[in-house]
PDB file of C-alpha atoms and ligand atoms in Angstrom:
ATOM      1  CA  MET A   1     -18.519  -0.810   0.404  1.00 80.00           C
ATOM      2  CA  SER A   2     -17.728  -4.425  -0.471  1.00 92.00           C
ATOM      3  CA  GLU A   3     -17.267  -6.922   2.342  1.00 96.00           C
ATOM      4  CA  ILE A   4     -13.570  -7.166   1.461  1.00 98.00           C
ATOM      5  CA  ALA A   5     -13.190  -3.374   1.623  1.00 98.00           C
ATOM      6  CA  GLU A   6     -14.908  -3.375   5.017  1.00 98.00           C
ATOM      7  CA  ASN A   7     -12.712  -6.167   6.355  1.00 98.00           C
ATOM      8  CA  LEU A   8      -9.628  -4.417   5.033  1.00 98.00           C
ATOM      9  CA  ALA A   9     -10.590  -1.146   6.723  1.00 98.00           C
ATOM     10  CA  ASP A  10     -11.099  -3.056   9.961  1.00 98.00           C
ATOM     11  CA  VAL A  11      -7.683  -4.768   9.741  1.00 98.00           C
ATOM     12  CA  ILE A  12      -5.998  -1.440   8.913  1.00 98.00           C
ATOM     13  CA  SER A  13      -7.557   0.134  11.996  1.00 98.00           C
ATOM     14  CA  GLN A  14      -6.347  -2.806  14.117  1.00 98.00           C
ATOM     15  CA  VAL A  15      -2.831  -2.310  12.701  1.00 98.00           C
ATOM     16  CA  ALA A  16      -3.039   1.365  13.681  1.00 97.00           C
ATOM     17  CA  ALA A  17      -4.341   0.527  17.167  1.00 97.00           C
ATOM     18  CA  ALA A  18      -1.573  -2.031  17.789  1.00 97.00           C
ATOM     19  CA  SER A  19       1.039   0.430  16.521  1.00 97.00           C
ATOM     20  CA  SER A  20      -0.156   3.186  18.811  1.00 96.00           C
ATOM     21  CA  ARG A  21      -0.233   0.802  21.830  1.00 95.00           C
ATOM     22  CA  CYS A  22       3.519   0.408  21.457  1.00 93.00           C
ATOM     23  CA  ARG A  23       4.137   3.953  20.174  1.00 93.00           C
ATOM     24  CA  ARG A  24       5.201   2.780  16.759  1.00 90.00           C
ATOM     25  CA  ASP A  25       4.369   4.514  13.510  1.00 90.00           C
ATOM     26  CA  ALA A  26       1.623   2.528  11.728  1.00 85.00           C
ATOM     27  CA  GLU A  27       3.349   3.441   8.449  1.00 89.00           C
ATOM     28  CA  ALA A  28       6.273   1.278   9.553  1.00 92.00           C
ATOM     29  CA  VAL A  29       4.108  -1.841   9.353  1.00 97.00           C
ATOM     30  CA  GLU A  30       3.517  -3.357   5.909  1.00 98.00           C
ATOM     31  CA  LEU A  31       0.166  -5.114   5.691  1.00 98.00           C
ATOM     32  CA  ILE A  32       0.348  -8.020   3.246  1.00 98.00           C
ATOM     33  CA  ALA A  33      -3.093  -9.237   2.170  1.00 98.00           C
ATOM     34  CA  VAL A  34      -2.734 -13.009   1.758  1.00 98.00           C
ATOM     35  CA  SER A  35      -4.921 -13.930  -1.204  1.00 98.00           C
ATOM     36  CA  LYS A  36      -4.015 -17.621  -1.557  1.00 97.00           C
ATOM     37  CA  THR A  37      -7.051 -19.756  -2.524  1.00 97.00           C
ATOM     38  CA  PHE A  38      -9.057 -16.628  -3.386  1.00 97.00           C
ATOM     39  CA  PRO A  39      -9.772 -15.513  -6.957  1.00 97.00           C
ATOM     40  CA  ALA A  40      -8.160 -12.557  -8.731  1.00 97.00           C
ATOM     41  CA  GLU A  41     -11.482 -10.721  -8.440  1.00 97.00           C
ATOM     42  CA  PHE A  42     -11.063 -10.619  -4.631  1.00 98.00           C
ATOM     43  CA  VAL A  43      -7.570  -9.193  -5.038  1.00 98.00           C
ATOM     44  CA  ARG A  44      -8.974  -6.549  -7.367  1.00 98.00           C
ATOM     45  CA  GLN A  45     -11.558  -5.523  -4.773  1.00 98.00           C
ATOM     46  CA  ALA A  46      -8.856  -5.097  -2.139  1.00 98.00           C
ATOM     47  CA  PHE A  47      -6.693  -3.196  -4.626  1.00 98.00           C
ATOM     48  CA  GLU A  48      -9.581  -0.867  -5.446  1.00 97.00           C
ATOM     49  CA  ALA A  49      -9.923  -0.247  -1.712  1.00 98.00           C
ATOM     50  CA  GLY A  50      -6.281   0.864  -1.674  1.00 97.00           C
ATOM     51  CA  GLN A  51      -4.343  -2.311  -0.786  1.00 98.00           C
ATOM     52  CA  LEU A  52      -1.073  -2.725  -2.738  1.00 98.00           C
ATOM     53  CA  HIS A  53       0.811  -5.625  -1.111  1.00 98.00           C
ATOM     54  CA  PHE A  54      -0.419  -9.199  -1.585  1.00 98.00           C
ATOM     55  CA  GLY A  55       0.845 -12.612  -0.516  1.00 98.00           C
ATOM     56  CA  GLU A  56       0.605 -15.984  -2.255  1.00 98.00           C
ATOM     57  CA  SER A  57       2.008 -19.371  -1.314  1.00 98.00           C
ATOM     58  CA  LYS A  58       1.836 -21.462  -4.521  1.00 97.00           C
ATOM     59  CA  ILE A  59       3.389 -20.388  -7.795  1.00 97.00           C
ATOM     60  CA  GLN A  60       0.946 -22.373  -9.960  1.00 97.00           C
ATOM     61  CA  GLU A  61      -1.959 -20.554  -8.361  1.00 97.00           C
ATOM     62  CA  ALA A  62      -0.293 -17.144  -8.200  1.00 98.00           C
ATOM     63  CA  GLU A  63       1.063 -16.844 -11.738  1.00 97.00           C
ATOM     64  CA  PRO A  64      -2.266 -16.459 -13.571  1.00 97.00           C
ATOM     65  CA  LYS A  65      -3.571 -14.100 -10.869  1.00 97.00           C
ATOM     66  CA  ILE A  66      -0.496 -11.897 -11.070  1.00 98.00           C
ATOM     67  CA  ALA A  67      -0.790 -11.825 -14.863  1.00 97.00           C
ATOM     68  CA  ALA A  68      -4.475 -10.840 -14.663  1.00 97.00           C
ATOM     69  CA  LEU A  69      -3.957  -7.914 -12.288  1.00 97.00           C
ATOM     70  CA  PRO A  70      -2.377  -4.454 -12.644  1.00 97.00           C
ATOM     71  CA  GLY A  71       1.408  -4.283 -12.630  1.00 96.00           C
ATOM     72  CA  SER A  72       1.395  -1.795  -9.758  1.00 97.00           C
ATOM     73  CA  LEU A  73       0.669  -4.539  -7.201  1.00 98.00           C
ATOM     74  CA  HIS A  74       3.501  -5.773  -4.984  1.00 98.00           C
ATOM     75  CA  TRP A  75       3.646  -9.561  -4.658  1.00 98.00           C
ATOM     76  CA  HIS A  76       5.153 -11.416  -1.702  1.00 98.00           C
ATOM     77  CA  PHE A  77       5.838 -15.144  -1.833  1.00 98.00           C
ATOM     78  CA  ILE A  78       5.089 -16.468   1.657  1.00 98.00           C
ATOM     79  CA  GLY A  79       5.022 -20.230   0.993  1.00 98.00           C
ATOM     80  CA  ARG A  80       7.672 -22.889   1.215  1.00 97.00           C
ATOM     81  CA  VAL A  81      10.183 -22.454  -1.611  1.00 98.00           C
ATOM     82  CA  GLN A  82      10.844 -25.448  -3.855  1.00 97.00           C
ATOM     83  CA  ARG A  83      14.159 -25.368  -5.628  1.00 97.00           C
ATOM     84  CA  ASN A  84      12.678 -26.072  -9.065  1.00 97.00           C
ATOM     85  CA  LYS A  85      10.313 -23.090  -8.681  1.00 98.00           C
ATOM     86  CA  VAL A  86      12.939 -20.483  -7.787  1.00 98.00           C
ATOM     87  CA  ARG A  87      13.252 -19.054 -11.290  1.00 98.00           C
ATOM     88  CA  LYS A  88       9.490 -18.523 -11.617  1.00 98.00           C
ATOM     89  CA  LEU A  89       9.317 -17.046  -8.132  1.00 98.00           C
ATOM     90  CA  LEU A  90      11.999 -14.508  -8.899  1.00 98.00           C
ATOM     91  CA  GLN A  91      10.227 -13.559 -12.115  1.00 98.00           C
ATOM     92  CA  ASN A  92       6.904 -12.977 -10.370  1.00 98.00           C
ATOM     93  CA  PHE A  93       7.536 -11.849  -6.803  1.00 98.00           C
ATOM     94  CA  GLU A  94       9.192  -8.814  -5.265  1.00 98.00           C
ATOM     95  CA  VAL A  95       9.878 -10.378  -1.871  1.00 98.00           C
ATOM     96  CA  ILE A  96      10.448 -14.005  -0.841  1.00 98.00           C
ATOM     97  CA  HIS A  97       9.597 -14.540   2.817  1.00 98.00           C
ATOM     98  CA  ALA A  98      10.739 -18.068   3.510  1.00 98.00           C
ATOM     99  CA  ILE A  99      14.330 -18.760   2.508  1.00 98.00           C
ATOM    100  CA  ASP A 100      14.942 -21.706   4.821  1.00 98.00           C
ATOM    101  CA  SER A 101      18.474 -22.982   4.164  1.00 98.00           C
ATOM    102  CA  LEU A 102      21.883 -21.827   3.018  1.00 98.00           C
ATOM    103  CA  ARG A 103      21.668 -24.206   0.093  1.00 98.00           C
ATOM    104  CA  LEU A 104      18.393 -22.645  -1.095  1.00 98.00           C
ATOM    105  CA  ALA A 105      19.774 -19.138  -0.529  1.00 98.00           C
ATOM    106  CA  ALA A 106      22.868 -19.892  -2.598  1.00 98.00           C
ATOM    107  CA  TYR A 107      20.774 -21.339  -5.410  1.00 98.00           C
ATOM    108  CA  THR A 108      18.410 -18.342  -5.332  1.00 98.00           C
ATOM    109  CA  ASP A 109      21.441 -16.040  -5.504  1.00 98.00           C
ATOM    110  CA  GLU A 110      22.735 -17.940  -8.531  1.00 98.00           C
ATOM    111  CA  ILE A 111      19.421 -17.743 -10.420  1.00 98.00           C
ATOM    112  CA  ALA A 112      19.022 -14.066  -9.476  1.00 98.00           C
ATOM    113  CA  LYS A 113      22.390 -13.402 -11.050  1.00 98.00           C
ATOM    114  CA  GLU A 114      21.319 -15.167 -14.260  1.00 98.00           C
ATOM    115  CA  LEU A 115      18.152 -13.064 -14.350  1.00 98.00           C
ATOM    116  CA  GLY A 116      19.919  -9.801 -13.470  1.00 98.00           C
ATOM    117  CA  LEU A 117      17.851  -9.373 -10.281  1.00 98.00           C
ATOM    118  CA  PHE A 118      18.541  -8.353  -6.671  1.00 98.00           C
ATOM    119  CA  PRO A 119      15.612  -9.952  -4.810  1.00 98.00           C
ATOM    120  CA  LYS A 120      14.512  -8.991  -1.301  1.00 98.00           C
ATOM    121  CA  VAL A 121      14.311 -11.990   1.007  1.00 98.00           C
ATOM    122  CA  PHE A 122      13.574 -12.986   4.582  1.00 98.00           C
ATOM    123  CA  LEU A 123      15.308 -15.850   6.364  1.00 98.00           C
ATOM    124  CA  GLN A 124      12.763 -18.167   7.973  1.00 98.00           C
ATOM    125  CA  VAL A 125      13.516 -19.297  11.505  1.00 98.00           C
ATOM    126  CA  ASN A 126      11.856 -22.454  12.859  1.00 97.00           C
ATOM    127  CA  LEU A 127      11.637 -21.271  16.457  1.00 95.00           C
ATOM    128  CA  GLY A 128       9.666 -24.248  17.751  1.00 92.00           C
ATOM    129  CA  SER A 129      11.908 -26.761  15.924  1.00 93.00           C
ATOM    130  CA  GLU A 130       8.766 -28.199  14.354  1.00 94.00           C
ATOM    131  CA  PRO A 131       9.532 -31.011  11.896  1.00 94.00           C
ATOM    132  CA  THR A 132       6.653 -29.996   9.578  1.00 93.00           C
ATOM    133  CA  LYS A 133       8.018 -26.464   9.124  1.00 94.00           C
ATOM    134  CA  GLY A 134      11.040 -25.242   7.262  1.00 94.00           C
ATOM    135  CA  GLY A 135      13.569 -22.796   8.584  1.00 97.00           C
ATOM    136  CA  PHE A 136      16.899 -22.284  10.256  1.00 98.00           C
ATOM    137  CA  ASP A 137      17.269 -22.993  13.938  1.00 96.00           C
ATOM    138  CA  SER A 138      18.979 -20.119  15.718  1.00 96.00           C
ATOM    139  CA  GLU A 139      22.342 -21.866  16.017  1.00 96.00           C
ATOM    140  CA  GLY A 140      22.249 -22.956  12.385  1.00 97.00           C
ATOM    141  CA  LEU A 141      21.482 -19.409  11.336  1.00 98.00           C
ATOM    142  CA  ARG A 142      24.526 -18.133  13.238  1.00 98.00           C
ATOM    143  CA  ALA A 143      26.685 -20.825  11.663  1.00 98.00           C
ATOM    144  CA  ASP A 144      25.505 -19.929   8.144  1.00 98.00           C
ATOM    145  CA  MET A 145      25.235 -16.155   8.479  1.00 98.00           C
ATOM    146  CA  ASP A 146      28.631 -15.199   7.082  1.00 98.00           C
ATOM    147  CA  ALA A 147      27.984 -17.333   4.007  1.00 98.00           C
ATOM    148  CA  LEU A 148      24.474 -15.882   3.649  1.00 98.00           C
ATOM    149  CA  LEU A 149      25.782 -12.326   3.842  1.00 98.00           C
ATOM    150  CA  ALA A 150      28.363 -13.107   1.172  1.00 98.00           C
ATOM    151  CA  LEU A 151      25.593 -13.838  -1.375  1.00 98.00           C
ATOM    152  CA  GLY A 152      25.819 -10.586  -3.283  1.00 96.00           C
ATOM    153  CA  ARG A 153      22.488 -10.758  -5.072  1.00 98.00           C
ATOM    154  CA  LEU A 154      20.195 -11.257  -2.073  1.00 98.00           C
ATOM    155  CA  GLU A 155      18.968  -8.279  -0.125  1.00 98.00           C
ATOM    156  CA  ILE A 156      18.300  -9.850   3.286  1.00 98.00           C
ATOM    157  CA  LEU A 157      15.552  -7.755   4.867  1.00 98.00           C
ATOM    158  CA  GLY A 158      15.416  -9.709   8.112  1.00 98.00           C
ATOM    159  CA  LEU A 159      13.812 -12.730   9.763  1.00 98.00           C
ATOM    160  CA  MET A 160      10.456 -14.450   9.347  1.00 98.00           C
ATOM    161  CA  CYS A 161       8.614 -16.972  11.496  1.00 98.00           C
ATOM    162  CA  ILE A 162       5.418 -18.977  11.676  1.00 97.00           C
ATOM    163  CA  PRO A 163       5.116 -19.801  15.383  1.00 96.00           C
ATOM    164  CA  PRO A 164       3.668 -23.099  16.604  1.00 96.00           C
ATOM    165  CA  ALA A 165      -0.128 -22.985  16.673  1.00 94.00           C
ATOM    166  CA  GLY A 166      -1.471 -21.937  20.057  1.00 94.00           C
ATOM    167  CA  PRO A 167      -4.865 -21.406  21.675  1.00 95.00           C
ATOM    168  CA  ASP A 168      -4.845 -17.612  21.385  1.00 97.00           C
ATOM    169  CA  ALA A 169      -2.906 -14.572  20.171  1.00 97.00           C
ATOM    170  CA  GLU A 170      -1.026 -14.207  23.454  1.00 98.00           C
ATOM    171  CA  SER A 171       0.501 -17.651  23.059  1.00 98.00           C
ATOM    172  CA  SER A 172       2.384 -16.332  19.999  1.00 98.00           C
ATOM    173  CA  ARG A 173       3.942 -13.457  21.949  1.00 98.00           C
ATOM    174  CA  PRO A 174       6.990 -15.311  23.350  1.00 98.00           C
ATOM    175  CA  TRP A 175       7.814 -16.631  19.868  1.00 98.00           C
ATOM    176  CA  PHE A 176       7.586 -13.174  18.314  1.00 98.00           C
ATOM    177  CA  ALA A 177       9.688 -11.720  21.130  1.00 98.00           C
ATOM    178  CA  SER A 178      12.337 -14.376  20.628  1.00 98.00           C
ATOM    179  CA  LEU A 179      12.506 -13.720  16.871  1.00 98.00           C
ATOM    180  CA  ARG A 180      13.067 -10.047  17.618  1.00 98.00           C
ATOM    181  CA  LYS A 181      15.770 -10.864  20.191  1.00 98.00           C
ATOM    182  CA  LEU A 182      17.491 -13.196  17.767  1.00 98.00           C
ATOM    183  CA  ARG A 183      17.426 -10.437  15.134  1.00 98.00           C
ATOM    184  CA  ASP A 184      18.858  -7.896  17.609  1.00 98.00           C
ATOM    185  CA  MET A 185      21.666 -10.271  18.573  1.00 98.00           C
ATOM    186  CA  MET A 186      22.485 -11.155  14.966  1.00 98.00           C
ATOM    187  CA  GLU A 187      22.771  -7.464  14.125  1.00 98.00           C
ATOM    188  CA  ILE A 188      25.353  -7.012  16.867  1.00 98.00           C
ATOM    189  CA  GLU A 189      27.251 -10.252  16.267  1.00 98.00           C
ATOM    190  CA  PHE A 190      27.515  -9.777  12.517  1.00 98.00           C
ATOM    191  CA  GLY A 191      27.576  -5.980  12.325  1.00 98.00           C
ATOM    192  CA  VAL A 192      24.682  -5.873   9.844  1.00 98.00           C
ATOM    193  CA  ARG A 193      21.257  -4.317   9.667  1.00 98.00           C
ATOM    194  CA  LEU A 194      18.324  -6.727   9.593  1.00 98.00           C
ATOM    195  CA  PRO A 195      15.583  -4.122   9.689  1.00 97.00           C
ATOM    196  CA  SER A 196      12.511  -6.243   9.054  1.00 98.00           C
ATOM    197  CA  LEU A 197      10.524  -8.910  10.884  1.00 98.00           C
ATOM    198  CA  SER A 198       7.834 -10.830   8.973  1.00 98.00           C
ATOM    199  CA  MET A 199       5.534 -12.236  11.647  1.00 98.00           C
ATOM    200  CA  GLY A 200       1.849 -12.253  12.551  1.00 98.00           C
ATOM    201  CA  MET A 201      -1.230 -13.606  10.771  1.00 98.00           C
ATOM    202  CA  SER A 202      -4.994 -13.080  11.165  1.00 98.00           C
ATOM    203  CA  GLY A 203      -5.075 -14.540  14.661  1.00 97.00           C
ATOM    204  CA  ASP A 204      -2.134 -12.697  16.155  1.00 98.00           C
ATOM    205  CA  PHE A 205      -0.972  -9.742  14.047  1.00 98.00           C
ATOM    206  CA  GLY A 206      -1.752  -7.205  16.788  1.00 98.00           C
ATOM    207  CA  VAL A 207       0.563  -9.024  19.199  1.00 98.00           C
ATOM    208  CA  ALA A 208       3.182  -9.363  16.447  1.00 98.00           C
ATOM    209  CA  ILE A 209       3.162  -5.598  15.888  1.00 98.00           C
ATOM    210  CA  GLU A 210       3.566  -5.010  19.629  1.00 98.00           C
ATOM    211  CA  GLU A 211       6.624  -7.275  19.466  1.00 98.00           C
ATOM    212  CA  GLY A 212       8.161  -5.461  16.510  1.00 98.00           C
ATOM    213  CA  ALA A 213       6.696  -6.946  13.302  1.00 98.00           C
ATOM    214  CA  THR A 214       7.335  -4.815  10.225  1.00 98.00           C
ATOM    215  CA  HIS A 215       5.459  -7.142   7.835  1.00 98.00           C
ATOM    216  CA  VAL A 216       2.207  -8.842   8.852  1.00 98.00           C
ATOM    217  CA  ARG A 217       0.676 -11.517   6.617  1.00 98.00           C
ATOM    218  CA  VAL A 218      -3.121 -11.401   6.951  1.00 98.00           C
ATOM    219  CA  GLY A 219      -5.453 -13.583   4.872  1.00 98.00           C
ATOM    220  CA  SER A 220      -8.733 -14.772   6.329  1.00 98.00           C
ATOM    221  CA  SER A 221      -9.468 -11.563   8.270  1.00 98.00           C
ATOM    222  CA  ILE A 222      -9.558  -9.750   4.927  1.00 98.00           C
ATOM    223  CA  PHE A 223     -10.813 -12.289   2.396  1.00 98.00           C
ATOM    224  CA  GLY A 224     -12.856 -14.655   4.577  1.00 96.00           C
ATOM    225  CA  LYS A 225     -12.542 -18.264   5.570  1.00 93.00           C
ATOM    226  CA  ARG A 226     -10.555 -20.482   3.194  1.00 90.00           C
ATOM    227  CA  SER A 227     -12.476 -23.545   2.064  1.00 78.00           C
ATOM    228  CA  TYR A 228      -9.514 -25.827   1.472  1.00 62.00           C
ATOM    229  CA  ARG A 229      -6.034 -26.379   2.781  1.00 58.00           C
ATOM    230  CA  VAL A 230      -3.204 -25.053   0.651  1.00 54.00           C
ATOM    231  CA  ASP A 231      -0.193 -26.829   1.977  1.00 50.00           C
ATOM    232  CA  GLY A 232       0.678 -29.213   4.730  1.00 44.00           C
ATOM    233  CA  GLU A 233       1.145 -26.516   7.288  1.00 46.00           C
ATOM    234  CA  LEU A 234      -1.428 -23.803   6.939  1.00 49.00           C
ATOM    235  CA  GLY A 235      -4.846 -23.977   5.356  1.00 40.00           C
TER     236      GLY A 235
HETATM  237  C1  LIG B 301      -1.845 -18.575   4.856  1.00 94.01           C
HETATM  238  C2  LIG B 301      -0.702 -17.883   5.484  1.00 94.01           C
HETATM  239  C3  LIG B 301      -0.877 -16.668   6.174  1.00 94.01           C
HETATM  240  C4  LIG B 301      -2.235 -16.018   6.383  1.00 94.01           C
HETATM  241  O1  LIG B 301      -2.998 -16.748   7.292  1.00 94.01           O
HETATM  242  P1  LIG B 301      -4.383 -16.180   7.886  1.00 94.01           P
HETATM  243  O2  LIG B 301      -4.552 -16.918   9.143  1.00 94.01           O
HETATM  244  O3  LIG B 301      -5.443 -16.479   6.881  1.00 94.01           O
HETATM  245  O4  LIG B 301      -4.212 -14.731   8.101  1.00 94.01           O
HETATM  246  C5  LIG B 301       0.240 -16.053   6.693  1.00 94.01           C
HETATM  247  N1  LIG B 301       1.477 -16.585   6.547  1.00 94.01           N
HETATM  248  C6  LIG B 301       1.685 -17.740   5.895  1.00 94.01           C
HETATM  249  C7  LIG B 301       3.065 -18.265   5.773  1.00 94.01           C
HETATM  250  C8  LIG B 301       0.610 -18.425   5.347  1.00 94.01           C
HETATM  251  O5  LIG B 301       0.828 -19.587   4.704  1.00 94.01           O
END
């Protein structure tokens, strides 16, 4: 077995263990293998080991990889969305995880209409109000929610967060719990279903699953240590 296949098997068993700790069905958790900075060949190895969902955070890097790999892969854009890249993102990715403003959502809706698409998206919430991260704050999300729901082309799956960096996995738990609570309250206040929560990375995906994550974004635990930083926030 390749090292990537071994790592993947290990992560999958940790997903199953975390799911059973909280009596959730492991099938209800989508593992997204974050392949940013790693070559297409690494993605192929994971694919051959059975992995179908992959995450990238830069369109320039992702486009040639997506083109080089089988069409049966499911691509998630997990990076910060730049307005001038929206068209390319919609053409290449099935899910966009970090819609961070009403203005961006409205523009994405408009381009989706032009392209004849109904993209799946997550709304990013900046729980720690960190200036370096994008996202709605919880009050802003409430204020914009009616307008967001009126965008007929976007299928809003739920909420996404990248919690402030902490010393260990447990330090992410309160942030994950508060994203879930916010989701639960929004569902009641707005009478909608927001079934999905995109939260948890290599360091804390087990805790995220215990707190209700439906999509975990795991890179280095599968593909190894990244040798350079990709964006301002996360290397
Ligand atoms: C890079 C990245 C990940 C994966 O991080 P790892 O620690 O390597 O698992 C997850 N989510 C986002 C938004 C990222 O940018």
